[in-house]
Amino acid sequence: MENNYPWVFISSDNNMWKVYLNSSSELMYKIIYENGKWTEEKLIDTNVVEFSICVQDQTIHIVYANKKYELRYCTRKDEKWFGEKICDIQKNNFEIQTLKALISQDKMHLFYLLKSKGGSKRGILRHCIWDGKKVKQYNIQYIVLSDRIKTYYQVYAEEKNLIKIFFASNNKDELSLGYSEYKDGLWTDSKRLYGIHGSNVTFKVLKTHYTINIINKMKENFTYSLEHVCIEEDTMNMKSYKIYEGKEEPVEPIIFSVDGILFTSWLKENNVFCSKYNLDKWETPIEINKDLKEPINAYVFLNNKKLNDAYIVYGIENTSLKIISFKEISKNTVKALSKEKSDMSNYDEYVEKLKQKSKNIYYENNILKEKIDFLNKEIKEKKLSINEYENRLIKIGGEKKILKENYDFFIQVKKNIQKELENTKEQLENYKLFINKLQNSLDKKEKNNNRLKQEITYLMNENLKVKQELKLEKNKSIVDKLFKKKE
């Protein structure tokens, strides 16, 4: 639900309650009693960022998140508010968004989106179950955030403890819409339904007998669209229908059923427009409150006659509050369509159509002018980009020329080095040959030298023998001479 809107409900004593956040983050309430005027507003709590309400057995249950990252609960007994803390919320770089409370099997089911801060696109769709004492927490789905959408999920409860949740997640050039179910204490794996293109996207879900009805609002190329996707619940077969297409934005579109007939309504320039589904197509939207002069606002209306039944309604507020009911919208739509068909041949209506056509042409001309201005701006930006690319190409060409010159220089250096290397190799080979020759010569000389050494040694030995023999001969000669003298 859109929690920036006030919540309203009618109590068992037929008093209308309004609960809302003011600009100071204070959770306030006021009541309309039988006199038809608002009481003074009164405070429930401060520093509140999100809240959601359930009414069960005439008891008001309010769940809210505060700036301390706490989930809190309060209820009203004997005209006094009583509160307590449910649990703390994960706060590491996350902020809470779109809090929703449901009651199933006497337990409070809380849903919210943890949205990453600091520019990150991460989000976590979380589910908490509180029985008044303990809390169980589940991460239903990781969401990829996008600037094209603000409210990422819708949830509703059915009988037999079945809860269905529909959610959107960014997927490249589209928003992917998927769903999951909570049954028997477990969440099923998420399934993708379809993709939504464009910006300024919202979606609303209405469950009817055997079908799921979703309306999507989106903006593409300055044109707003409303489409209806009908999904057969048993087969999940889908059909889509165009409801509206135009230059003016349909604000806060809603889909509802009255007596088995589908209607889609929205606000446009403080007027309520509505389209009726008839025989596999949507009739031309028609304005149903031309006489209203007071501003129309949107509220979250809580039907206390049916558990967990909360939906967007339109209302007019001054000293009191008048809710424009779905029955009133459907009745006025059928009446206006009947009148329009009966007056189709009327000249005034023909003139009105011409005026509307002229108005549409005027709007189209304005849109075309916006497109031309936008295209001219794009052309200017493209030219700047082209000039930038040309300058880059010139710079790259200069750098390429320098690189080529350096390459040629290095190639020449490489050739010179290669040539010097080859010369050096040749010189090395010649040097090796010279060394080998020199080594051979040295080896030969070494052999000769060894032979000469052997010969010298032999001669020296012979010489020594000769000397010894000469010495003996000399000594013998001396002895002989001495003997001769004696004789």
CSV table of C-alpha atoms in Angstrom, one decimal:
chain,number,residue,atom,x,y,z
A,1,MET,CA,0.0,0.0,0.0
A,2,GLU,CA,1.0,3.6,-0.5
A,3,ASN,CA,1.7,4.5,3.1
A,4,ASN,CA,2.2,8.2,2.3
A,5,TYR,CA,-1.6,8.3,2.0
A,6,PRO,CA,-3.8,8.6,5.1
A,7,TRP,CA,-5.6,5.4,6.3
A,8,VAL,CA,-9.3,5.7,7.1
A,9,PHE,CA,-11.7,3.2,8.5
A,10,ILE,CA,-15.2,3.1,10.1
A,11,SER,CA,-15.4,1.8,13.7
A,12,SER,CA,-18.1,-0.4,15.1
A,13,ASP,CA,-19.8,2.6,16.6
A,14,ASN,CA,-20.0,4.2,13.1
A,15,ASN,CA,-17.2,6.8,13.7
A,16,MET,CA,-14.7,7.5,10.9
A,17,TRP,CA,-11.0,7.3,11.9
A,18,LYS,CA,-8.1,8.8,10.0
A,19,VAL,CA,-4.5,7.8,10.8
A,20,TYR,CA,-1.7,9.5,9.1
A,21,LEU,CA,1.9,10.8,9.2
A,22,ASN,CA,2.4,14.5,9.3
A,23,SER,CA,5.4,16.4,8.0
A,24,SER,CA,7.2,16.0,11.3
A,25,SER,CA,7.2,12.2,11.1
A,26,GLU,CA,4.5,12.1,13.9
A,27,LEU,CA,1.9,9.4,13.7
A,28,MET,CA,-1.4,11.1,14.3
A,29,TYR,CA,-5.1,10.3,14.3
A,30,LYS,CA,-8.4,12.1,14.4
A,31,ILE,CA,-12.1,11.0,14.4
A,32,ILE,CA,-15.4,12.1,12.8
A,33,TYR,CA,-18.2,11.6,15.3
A,34,GLU,CA,-21.9,11.9,14.6
A,35,ASN,CA,-21.7,15.7,14.3
A,36,GLY,CA,-19.8,15.2,11.1
A,37,LYS,CA,-16.7,17.2,12.0
A,38,TRP,CA,-13.1,16.2,12.7
A,39,THR,CA,-11.9,16.2,16.3
A,40,GLU,CA,-8.5,17.7,17.1
A,41,GLU,CA,-5.6,15.6,15.9
A,42,LYS,CA,-3.9,13.5,18.6
A,43,LEU,CA,-0.5,11.9,18.8
A,44,ILE,CA,0.2,8.2,18.7
A,45,ASP,CA,4.1,8.2,18.4
A,46,THR,CA,7.0,10.2,17.0
A,47,ASN,CA,9.9,9.6,14.6
A,48,VAL,CA,7.7,7.2,12.5
A,49,VAL,CA,8.7,6.5,8.9
A,50,GLU,CA,6.2,3.8,7.8
A,51,PHE,CA,3.0,2.3,9.2
A,52,SER,CA,0.2,-0.2,8.4
A,53,ILE,CA,-3.1,-1.0,10.1
A,54,CYS,CA,-5.3,-4.1,10.6
A,55,VAL,CA,-8.7,-4.2,12.3
A,56,GLN,CA,-9.8,-7.6,13.8
A,57,ASP,CA,-12.9,-8.1,16.0
A,58,GLN,CA,-13.2,-4.3,16.3
A,59,THR,CA,-9.7,-4.1,17.7
A,60,ILE,CA,-7.2,-1.7,16.0
A,61,HIS,CA,-3.7,-3.0,15.3
A,62,ILE,CA,-1.1,-0.6,14.1
A,63,VAL,CA,2.4,-1.7,13.1
A,64,TYR,CA,5.0,0.9,12.3
A,65,ALA,CA,8.7,1.4,11.8
A,66,ASN,CA,10.6,4.3,13.4
A,67,LYS,CA,13.9,6.1,12.8
A,68,LYS,CA,15.6,3.8,15.3
A,69,TYR,CA,15.1,0.9,12.9
A,70,GLU,CA,12.5,-0.7,15.2
A,71,LEU,CA,9.3,-2.5,14.2
A,72,ARG,CA,6.7,-1.5,16.8
A,73,TYR,CA,3.1,-2.5,17.6
A,74,CYS,CA,0.4,-0.6,19.3
A,75,THR,CA,-3.3,-1.1,20.0
A,76,ARG,CA,-6.1,0.8,21.6
A,77,LYS,CA,-7.8,-0.3,24.8
A,78,ASP,CA,-10.1,1.7,27.0
A,79,GLU,CA,-9.4,4.8,24.9
A,80,LYS,CA,-5.6,4.5,25.6
A,81,TRP,CA,-2.8,3.4,23.3
A,82,PHE,CA,-0.6,0.5,24.4
A,83,GLY,CA,2.6,-0.3,22.5
A,84,GLU,CA,5.6,-2.6,22.4
A,85,LYS,CA,8.7,-3.4,20.3
A,86,ILE,CA,8.4,-6.3,17.9
A,87,CYS,CA,12.0,-6.5,16.7
A,88,ASP,CA,14.9,-4.5,15.3
A,89,ILE,CA,15.3,-4.0,11.6
A,90,GLN,CA,18.5,-4.7,9.7
A,91,LYS,CA,20.0,-1.3,9.3
A,92,ASN,CA,23.4,-1.7,7.7
A,93,ASN,CA,23.1,0.7,4.8
A,94,PHE,CA,19.4,-0.1,4.3
A,95,GLU,CA,16.2,1.8,4.9
A,96,ILE,CA,12.6,0.4,5.2
A,97,GLN,CA,10.0,1.1,2.6
A,98,THR,CA,6.3,0.1,2.0
A,99,LEU,CA,5.3,-1.6,5.3
A,100,LYS,CA,2.3,-3.9,5.1
A,101,ALA,CA,0.5,-5.9,7.8
A,102,LEU,CA,-1.8,-8.8,7.5
A,103,ILE,CA,-3.5,-11.1,10.1
A,104,SER,CA,-3.7,-14.9,9.3
A,105,GLN,CA,-4.4,-17.6,11.8
A,106,ASP,CA,-4.1,-15.2,14.8
A,107,LYS,CA,-0.6,-14.2,13.7
A,108,MET,CA,0.7,-10.9,12.4
A,109,HIS,CA,2.4,-11.1,9.1
A,110,LEU,CA,4.6,-8.1,8.3
A,111,PHE,CA,6.0,-7.3,4.9
A,112,TYR,CA,8.5,-4.6,3.9
A,113,LEU,CA,11.2,-3.7,1.5
A,114,LEU,CA,14.7,-3.1,2.7
A,115,LYS,CA,16.1,-0.6,0.3
A,116,SER,CA,19.9,-0.1,0.0
A,117,LYS,CA,21.2,3.4,0.6
A,118,GLY,CA,24.2,5.0,-1.0
A,119,GLY,CA,23.3,4.6,-4.6
A,120,SER,CA,23.3,0.8,-4.6
A,121,LYS,CA,20.5,-1.0,-6.5
A,122,ARG,CA,20.0,-3.8,-4.0
A,123,GLY,CA,16.7,-4.4,-2.2
A,124,ILE,CA,15.4,-7.3,-0.1
A,125,LEU,CA,11.7,-8.1,0.2
A,126,ARG,CA,11.2,-9.4,3.7
A,127,HIS,CA,8.4,-11.3,5.6
A,128,CYS,CA,8.1,-11.4,9.4
A,129,ILE,CA,5.7,-13.5,11.4
A,130,TRP,CA,4.9,-12.3,14.9
A,131,ASP,CA,2.7,-14.3,17.3
A,132,GLY,CA,2.9,-11.7,20.1
A,133,LYS,CA,6.1,-13.2,21.5
A,134,LYS,CA,8.4,-14.6,19.0
A,135,VAL,CA,9.4,-13.4,15.5
A,136,LYS,CA,10.3,-15.5,12.4
A,137,GLN,CA,11.9,-13.7,9.5
A,138,TYR,CA,12.1,-14.7,5.8
A,139,ASN,CA,13.8,-13.2,2.8
A,140,ILE,CA,11.2,-13.6,0.1
A,141,GLN,CA,13.0,-12.1,-2.9
A,142,TYR,CA,16.1,-10.0,-3.7
A,143,ILE,CA,15.0,-7.0,-5.7
A,144,VAL,CA,17.0,-5.0,-8.2
A,145,LEU,CA,15.9,-1.4,-7.6
A,146,SER,CA,15.1,1.1,-10.4
A,147,ASP,CA,14.3,4.8,-10.8
A,148,ARG,CA,11.3,3.8,-13.0
A,149,ILE,CA,9.2,2.6,-10.1
A,150,LYS,CA,8.5,3.5,-6.4
A,151,THR,CA,6.3,0.8,-5.0
A,152,TYR,CA,7.8,-2.6,-5.7
A,153,TYR,CA,5.2,-5.1,-4.4
A,154,GLN,CA,1.6,-5.8,-3.5
A,155,VAL,CA,0.5,-8.6,-1.1
A,156,TYR,CA,-2.9,-10.0,-0.2
A,157,ALA,CA,-4.1,-12.9,2.0
A,158,GLU,CA,-6.6,-15.5,0.9
A,159,GLU,CA,-8.4,-18.2,3.0
A,160,LYS,CA,-6.6,-21.3,4.3
A,161,ASN,CA,-3.4,-19.5,5.3
A,162,LEU,CA,-2.5,-18.6,1.7
A,163,ILE,CA,-0.7,-15.4,1.0
A,164,LYS,CA,0.3,-14.1,-2.5
A,165,ILE,CA,2.8,-11.5,-3.2
A,166,PHE,CA,3.5,-9.7,-6.5
A,167,PHE,CA,6.7,-7.8,-7.0
A,168,ALA,CA,8.7,-5.9,-9.6
A,169,SER,CA,12.5,-6.1,-10.2
A,170,ASN,CA,14.7,-4.3,-12.7
A,171,ASN,CA,15.9,-6.5,-15.5
A,172,LYS,CA,18.0,-4.5,-18.1
A,173,ASP,CA,15.5,-2.6,-20.2
A,174,GLU,CA,12.4,-3.7,-18.5
A,175,LEU,CA,10.8,-4.2,-15.1
A,176,SER,CA,10.1,-7.9,-14.5
A,177,LEU,CA,6.9,-8.7,-12.7
A,178,GLY,CA,6.9,-11.9,-10.7
A,179,TYR,CA,5.0,-13.6,-7.9
A,180,SER,CA,5.4,-16.1,-5.0
A,181,GLU,CA,3.0,-17.8,-2.6
A,182,TYR,CA,3.2,-18.6,1.1
A,183,LYS,CA,1.5,-21.8,2.0
A,184,ASP,CA,2.0,-24.3,4.9
A,185,GLY,CA,4.8,-22.2,6.3
A,186,LEU,CA,6.9,-22.0,3.2
A,187,TRP,CA,7.4,-19.6,0.3
A,188,THR,CA,7.3,-21.1,-3.2
A,189,ASP,CA,10.1,-20.3,-5.7
A,190,SER,CA,9.3,-17.0,-7.5
A,191,LYS,CA,7.9,-17.1,-11.0
A,192,ARG,CA,8.1,-14.5,-13.7
A,193,LEU,CA,4.8,-13.3,-15.2
A,194,TYR,CA,5.8,-10.6,-17.8
A,195,GLY,CA,7.9,-7.5,-18.4
A,196,ILE,CA,6.9,-3.8,-18.2
A,197,HIS,CA,8.7,-1.2,-20.3
A,198,GLY,CA,8.9,2.5,-19.8
A,199,SER,CA,9.1,4.8,-16.8
A,200,ASN,CA,6.8,6.1,-14.1
A,201,VAL,CA,5.6,2.6,-13.5
A,202,THR,CA,2.9,1.5,-11.1
A,203,PHE,CA,0.9,-1.7,-10.8
A,204,LYS,CA,-2.2,-2.7,-8.9
A,205,VAL,CA,-3.6,-6.2,-8.3
A,206,LEU,CA,-7.2,-7.3,-7.9
A,207,LYS,CA,-8.2,-10.9,-7.2
A,208,THR,CA,-11.6,-12.0,-8.6
A,209,HIS,CA,-13.1,-15.4,-9.0
A,210,TYR,CA,-10.5,-17.7,-10.7
A,211,THR,CA,-8.6,-14.7,-12.2
A,212,ILE,CA,-5.9,-12.3,-11.2
A,213,ASN,CA,-6.3,-8.8,-12.7
A,214,ILE,CA,-3.4,-6.4,-12.8
A,215,ILE,CA,-3.3,-2.9,-14.2
A,216,ASN,CA,0.0,-1.3,-15.2
A,217,LYS,CA,0.7,2.3,-15.7
A,218,MET,CA,3.8,3.4,-17.7
A,219,LYS,CA,5.2,6.2,-19.7
A,220,GLU,CA,6.9,5.7,-23.1
A,221,ASN,CA,8.0,8.4,-25.5
A,222,PHE,CA,6.0,11.2,-23.7
A,223,THR,CA,2.9,9.0,-23.8
A,224,TYR,CA,1.1,7.5,-20.8
A,225,SER,CA,-0.6,4.1,-21.0
A,226,LEU,CA,-2.9,2.0,-18.8
A,227,GLU,CA,-3.1,-1.7,-19.6
A,228,HIS,CA,-5.0,-4.6,-18.0
A,229,VAL,CA,-3.5,-8.0,-17.7
A,230,CYS,CA,-5.9,-10.8,-17.0
A,231,ILE,CA,-4.4,-14.0,-15.6
A,232,GLU,CA,-6.3,-17.3,-15.3
A,233,GLU,CA,-5.4,-18.6,-11.9
A,234,ASP,CA,-5.5,-22.3,-12.7
A,235,THR,CA,-3.5,-22.2,-16.0
A,236,MET,CA,-1.7,-18.9,-15.6
A,237,ASN,CA,-2.7,-18.0,-19.2
A,238,MET,CA,-2.5,-14.2,-19.8
A,239,LYS,CA,-4.4,-11.7,-21.9
A,240,SER,CA,-3.7,-8.0,-22.1
A,241,TYR,CA,-6.0,-5.1,-22.9
A,242,LYS,CA,-5.4,-1.4,-23.5
A,243,ILE,CA,-7.4,0.9,-21.2
A,244,TYR,CA,-6.0,4.3,-21.8
A,245,GLU,CA,-3.3,6.0,-23.9
A,246,GLY,CA,-2.7,9.7,-23.9
A,247,LYS,CA,-0.4,12.7,-23.2
A,248,GLU,CA,-1.9,13.4,-19.7
A,249,GLU,CA,-0.9,11.3,-16.8
A,250,PRO,CA,-3.5,9.0,-15.1
A,251,VAL,CA,-2.8,9.6,-11.4
A,252,GLU,CA,-3.3,6.9,-8.9
A,253,PRO,CA,-5.2,4.3,-11.1
A,254,ILE,CA,-7.2,1.7,-9.3
A,255,ILE,CA,-9.1,-1.4,-10.4
A,256,PHE,CA,-12.2,-2.7,-8.6
A,257,SER,CA,-15.2,-4.9,-9.2
A,258,VAL,CA,-18.9,-4.1,-8.6
A,259,ASP,CA,-21.5,-6.8,-9.1
A,260,GLY,CA,-19.0,-8.9,-11.1
A,261,ILE,CA,-18.1,-6.1,-13.5
A,262,LEU,CA,-14.5,-4.6,-13.6
A,263,PHE,CA,-13.9,-0.9,-13.5
A,264,THR,CA,-10.7,1.1,-13.7
A,265,SER,CA,-10.6,4.7,-12.5
A,266,TRP,CA,-7.9,7.4,-12.1
A,267,LEU,CA,-7.5,11.0,-11.3
A,268,LYS,CA,-6.6,13.6,-13.9
A,269,GLU,CA,-6.5,17.3,-13.2
A,270,ASN,CA,-8.7,16.9,-10.1
A,271,ASN,CA,-11.3,14.9,-12.1
A,272,VAL,CA,-12.2,11.2,-11.8
A,273,PHE,CA,-12.1,9.3,-15.0
A,274,CYS,CA,-13.4,5.7,-15.3
A,275,SER,CA,-13.5,2.9,-17.8
A,276,LYS,CA,-15.8,-0.1,-17.7
A,277,TYR,CA,-14.8,-3.6,-18.9
A,278,ASN,CA,-17.3,-4.9,-21.4
A,279,LEU,CA,-17.1,-8.0,-23.6
A,280,ASP,CA,-13.3,-8.5,-23.7
A,281,LYS,CA,-12.5,-4.8,-24.1
A,282,TRP,CA,-12.5,-1.6,-22.1
A,283,GLU,CA,-14.9,1.2,-23.0
A,284,THR,CA,-13.7,4.7,-23.7
A,285,PRO,CA,-12.8,6.4,-20.4
A,286,ILE,CA,-15.3,9.0,-19.3
A,287,GLU,CA,-15.2,11.8,-16.8
A,288,ILE,CA,-17.8,11.3,-14.0
A,289,ASN,CA,-17.5,14.3,-11.7
A,290,LYS,CA,-17.7,17.4,-13.8
A,291,ASP,CA,-19.6,19.3,-11.2
A,292,LEU,CA,-17.1,18.8,-8.4
A,293,LYS,CA,-15.1,21.8,-7.5
A,294,GLU,CA,-13.2,20.7,-4.4
A,295,PRO,CA,-9.9,18.8,-4.6
A,296,ILE,CA,-9.9,15.0,-4.7
A,297,ASN,CA,-7.3,13.1,-2.7
A,298,ALA,CA,-6.4,9.4,-2.4
A,299,TYR,CA,-6.7,7.4,0.8
A,300,VAL,CA,-6.2,3.8,2.0
A,301,PHE,CA,-9.6,2.6,3.1
A,302,LEU,CA,-9.7,-0.3,5.5
A,303,ASN,CA,-12.9,-2.4,5.4
A,304,ASN,CA,-13.3,-3.6,9.0
A,305,LYS,CA,-16.1,-6.0,7.9
A,306,LYS,CA,-13.6,-8.1,6.1
A,307,LEU,CA,-10.2,-9.0,7.4
A,308,ASN,CA,-7.1,-7.7,5.6
A,309,ASP,CA,-9.3,-5.8,3.1
A,310,ALA,CA,-7.5,-2.5,2.4
A,311,TYR,CA,-7.5,-0.6,-0.9
A,312,ILE,CA,-7.1,2.8,-2.4
A,313,VAL,CA,-10.1,5.1,-2.6
A,314,TYR,CA,-10.8,8.7,-3.5
A,315,GLY,CA,-12.2,11.3,-1.2
A,316,ILE,CA,-13.0,14.9,-0.6
A,317,GLU,CA,-11.9,16.4,2.7
A,318,ASN,CA,-12.6,19.7,4.4
A,319,THR,CA,-14.2,19.9,7.8
A,320,SER,CA,-15.3,16.3,7.3
A,321,LEU,CA,-14.4,13.5,4.8
A,322,LYS,CA,-16.6,12.1,2.0
A,323,ILE,CA,-15.3,8.8,0.5
A,324,ILE,CA,-16.3,8.3,-3.1
A,325,SER,CA,-17.3,4.6,-3.0
A,326,PHE,CA,-16.7,2.1,-5.8
A,327,LYS,CA,-20.5,1.7,-6.1
A,328,GLU,CA,-20.9,5.5,-6.6
A,329,ILE,CA,-18.1,5.5,-9.2
A,330,SER,CA,-19.6,2.5,-11.1
A,331,LYS,CA,-23.1,4.0,-11.0
A,332,ASN,CA,-22.0,7.4,-12.3
A,333,THR,CA,-19.9,5.7,-15.0
A,334,VAL,CA,-22.8,3.6,-16.2
A,335,LYS,CA,-25.1,6.6,-16.1
A,336,ALA,CA,-22.5,8.8,-18.0
A,337,LEU,CA,-21.9,6.1,-20.6
A,338,SER,CA,-25.7,5.7,-21.2
A,339,LYS,CA,-26.1,9.5,-21.6
A,340,GLU,CA,-23.1,9.7,-23.9
A,341,LYS,CA,-24.5,7.0,-26.2
A,342,SER,CA,-28.0,8.5,-26.3
A,343,ASP,CA,-26.6,11.9,-27.1
A,344,MET,CA,-24.2,10.7,-29.7
A,345,SER,CA,-26.0,12.4,-32.6
A,346,ASN,CA,-26.5,15.7,-30.8
A,347,TYR,CA,-24.8,18.6,-32.4
A,348,ASP,CA,-23.4,20.0,-29.2
A,349,GLU,CA,-21.7,16.8,-28.6
A,350,TYR,CA,-20.3,16.9,-32.1
A,351,VAL,CA,-18.9,20.4,-31.4
A,352,GLU,CA,-17.5,19.1,-28.1
A,353,LYS,CA,-15.8,16.3,-29.9
A,354,LEU,CA,-14.3,18.8,-32.3
A,355,LYS,CA,-13.1,20.9,-29.4
A,356,GLN,CA,-11.7,17.8,-27.8
A,357,LYS,CA,-10.1,16.9,-31.1
A,358,SER,CA,-8.6,20.4,-31.4
A,359,LYS,CA,-7.4,20.1,-27.8
A,360,ASN,CA,-5.8,16.8,-28.6
A,361,ILE,CA,-4.2,18.3,-31.7
A,362,TYR,CA,-2.9,21.2,-29.5
A,363,TYR,CA,-1.5,18.7,-27.0
A,364,GLU,CA,0.0,16.6,-29.9
A,365,ASN,CA,1.6,19.8,-31.3
A,366,ASN,CA,3.1,20.6,-27.9
A,367,ILE,CA,4.3,17.1,-27.6
A,368,LEU,CA,5.8,17.2,-31.1
A,369,LYS,CA,7.5,20.5,-30.2
A,370,GLU,CA,8.9,18.8,-27.1
A,371,LYS,CA,10.0,15.9,-29.2
A,372,ILE,CA,11.6,18.3,-31.7
A,373,ASP,CA,13.4,20.2,-28.9
A,374,PHE,CA,14.4,16.9,-27.4
A,375,LEU,CA,15.7,15.6,-30.8
A,376,ASN,CA,17.5,18.9,-31.4
A,377,LYS,CA,19.1,18.6,-28.0
A,378,GLU,CA,20.1,15.0,-28.8
A,379,ILE,CA,21.5,16.1,-32.2
A,380,LYS,CA,23.6,18.8,-30.5
A,381,GLU,CA,24.8,16.3,-28.0
A,382,LYS,CA,25.5,13.8,-30.9
A,383,LYS,CA,27.5,16.5,-32.7
A,384,LEU,CA,29.5,17.2,-29.6
A,385,SER,CA,30.1,13.5,-29.3
A,386,ILE,CA,31.1,13.3,-33.0
A,387,ASN,CA,33.6,16.2,-32.6
A,388,GLU,CA,35.0,14.6,-29.5
A,389,TYR,CA,35.4,11.3,-31.4
A,390,GLU,CA,37.0,13.1,-34.3
A,391,ASN,CA,39.5,14.8,-32.0
A,392,ARG,CA,40.2,11.5,-30.4
A,393,LEU,CA,40.7,10.0,-33.9
A,394,ILE,CA,43.2,12.8,-34.7
A,395,LYS,CA,45.0,12.3,-31.5
A,396,ILE,CA,45.0,8.5,-32.0
A,397,GLY,CA,46.3,9.1,-35.6
A,398,GLY,CA,49.2,11.2,-34.2
A,399,GLU,CA,49.9,8.7,-31.6
A,400,LYS,CA,49.8,6.0,-34.2
A,401,LYS,CA,52.3,7.9,-36.4
A,402,ILE,CA,54.7,8.3,-33.4
A,403,LEU,CA,54.3,4.6,-32.6
A,404,LYS,CA,55.1,3.7,-36.2
A,405,GLU,CA,58.2,5.9,-36.2
A,406,ASN,CA,59.2,4.3,-32.9
A,407,TYR,CA,58.4,0.9,-34.4
A,408,ASP,CA,60.5,1.6,-37.5
A,409,PHE,CA,63.4,2.9,-35.3
A,410,PHE,CA,63.2,-0.2,-33.1
A,411,ILE,CA,63.1,-2.4,-36.2
A,412,GLN,CA,66.2,-0.8,-37.5
A,413,VAL,CA,67.9,-1.1,-34.1
A,414,LYS,CA,66.9,-4.7,-34.1
A,415,LYS,CA,68.4,-5.2,-37.5
A,416,ASN,CA,71.6,-3.5,-36.5
A,417,ILE,CA,71.8,-5.6,-33.4
A,418,GLN,CA,71.1,-8.7,-35.4
A,419,LYS,CA,73.8,-7.8,-37.8
A,420,GLU,CA,76.3,-7.1,-35.0
A,421,LEU,CA,75.2,-10.4,-33.4
A,422,GLU,CA,75.9,-12.3,-36.6
A,423,ASN,CA,79.3,-10.6,-36.9
A,424,THR,CA,80.1,-11.4,-33.3
A,425,LYS,CA,79.0,-15.0,-33.9
A,426,GLU,CA,81.3,-15.1,-37.0
A,427,GLN,CA,84.2,-13.6,-35.0
A,428,LEU,CA,83.5,-16.0,-32.2
A,429,GLU,CA,83.7,-19.0,-34.6
A,430,ASN,CA,86.9,-17.7,-36.0
A,431,TYR,CA,88.3,-17.2,-32.5
A,432,LYS,CA,87.2,-20.7,-31.6
A,433,LEU,CA,89.1,-22.0,-34.7
A,434,PHE,CA,92.1,-20.0,-33.8
A,435,ILE,CA,92.0,-21.3,-30.2
A,436,ASN,CA,91.6,-24.9,-31.5
A,437,LYS,CA,94.6,-24.4,-33.7
A,438,LEU,CA,96.6,-22.8,-31.0
A,439,GLN,CA,95.6,-25.6,-28.6
A,440,ASN,CA,96.7,-28.2,-31.1
A,441,SER,CA,100.0,-26.4,-31.6
A,442,LEU,CA,100.5,-26.2,-27.8
A,443,ASP,CA,99.7,-29.9,-27.5
A,444,LYS,CA,102.3,-30.7,-30.1
A,445,LYS,CA,104.9,-28.4,-28.5
A,446,GLU,CA,104.1,-30.0,-25.2
A,447,LYS,CA,104.8,-33.4,-26.6
A,448,ASN,CA,108.1,-32.2,-28.2
A,449,ASN,CA,109.0,-30.6,-25.0
A,450,ASN,CA,108.4,-33.8,-23.0
A,451,ARG,CA,110.5,-35.7,-25.6
A,452,LEU,CA,113.3,-33.1,-25.3
A,453,LYS,CA,113.1,-33.4,-21.5
A,454,GLN,CA,113.5,-37.1,-21.7
A,455,GLU,CA,116.5,-36.8,-24.1
A,456,ILE,CA,118.1,-34.2,-21.8
A,457,THR,CA,117.6,-36.4,-18.8
A,458,TYR,CA,119.1,-39.3,-20.7
A,459,LEU,CA,122.1,-37.2,-21.9
A,460,MET,CA,122.6,-35.9,-18.4
A,461,ASN,CA,122.7,-39.4,-17.1
A,462,GLU,CA,125.1,-40.4,-19.8
A,463,ASN,CA,127.2,-37.3,-19.1
A,464,LEU,CA,127.3,-38.3,-15.4
A,465,LYS,CA,128.5,-41.8,-16.3
A,466,VAL,CA,131.1,-40.3,-18.6
A,467,LYS,CA,132.3,-38.0,-15.8
A,468,GLN,CA,132.4,-40.9,-13.4
A,469,GLU,CA,134.4,-43.0,-15.9
A,470,LEU,CA,136.7,-40.1,-16.6
A,471,LYS,CA,137.2,-39.6,-12.9
A,472,LEU,CA,138.0,-43.3,-12.4
A,473,GLU,CA,140.4,-43.2,-15.4
A,474,LYS,CA,142.0,-40.1,-14.0
A,475,ASN,CA,142.4,-41.7,-10.6
A,476,LYS,CA,143.7,-44.8,-12.1
A,477,SER,CA,146.2,-42.8,-14.1
A,478,ILE,CA,147.4,-41.1,-11.0
A,479,VAL,CA,147.9,-44.3,-9.1
A,480,ASP,CA,149.7,-45.8,-12.1
A,481,LYS,CA,152.1,-42.8,-12.1
A,482,LEU,CA,152.7,-43.2,-8.4
A,483,PHE,CA,153.6,-46.8,-8.7
A,484,LYS,CA,156.0,-46.1,-11.6
A,485,LYS,CA,157.8,-43.5,-9.5
A,486,LYS,CA,158.3,-46.0,-6.7
A,487,GLU,CA,159.8,-48.5,-9.1
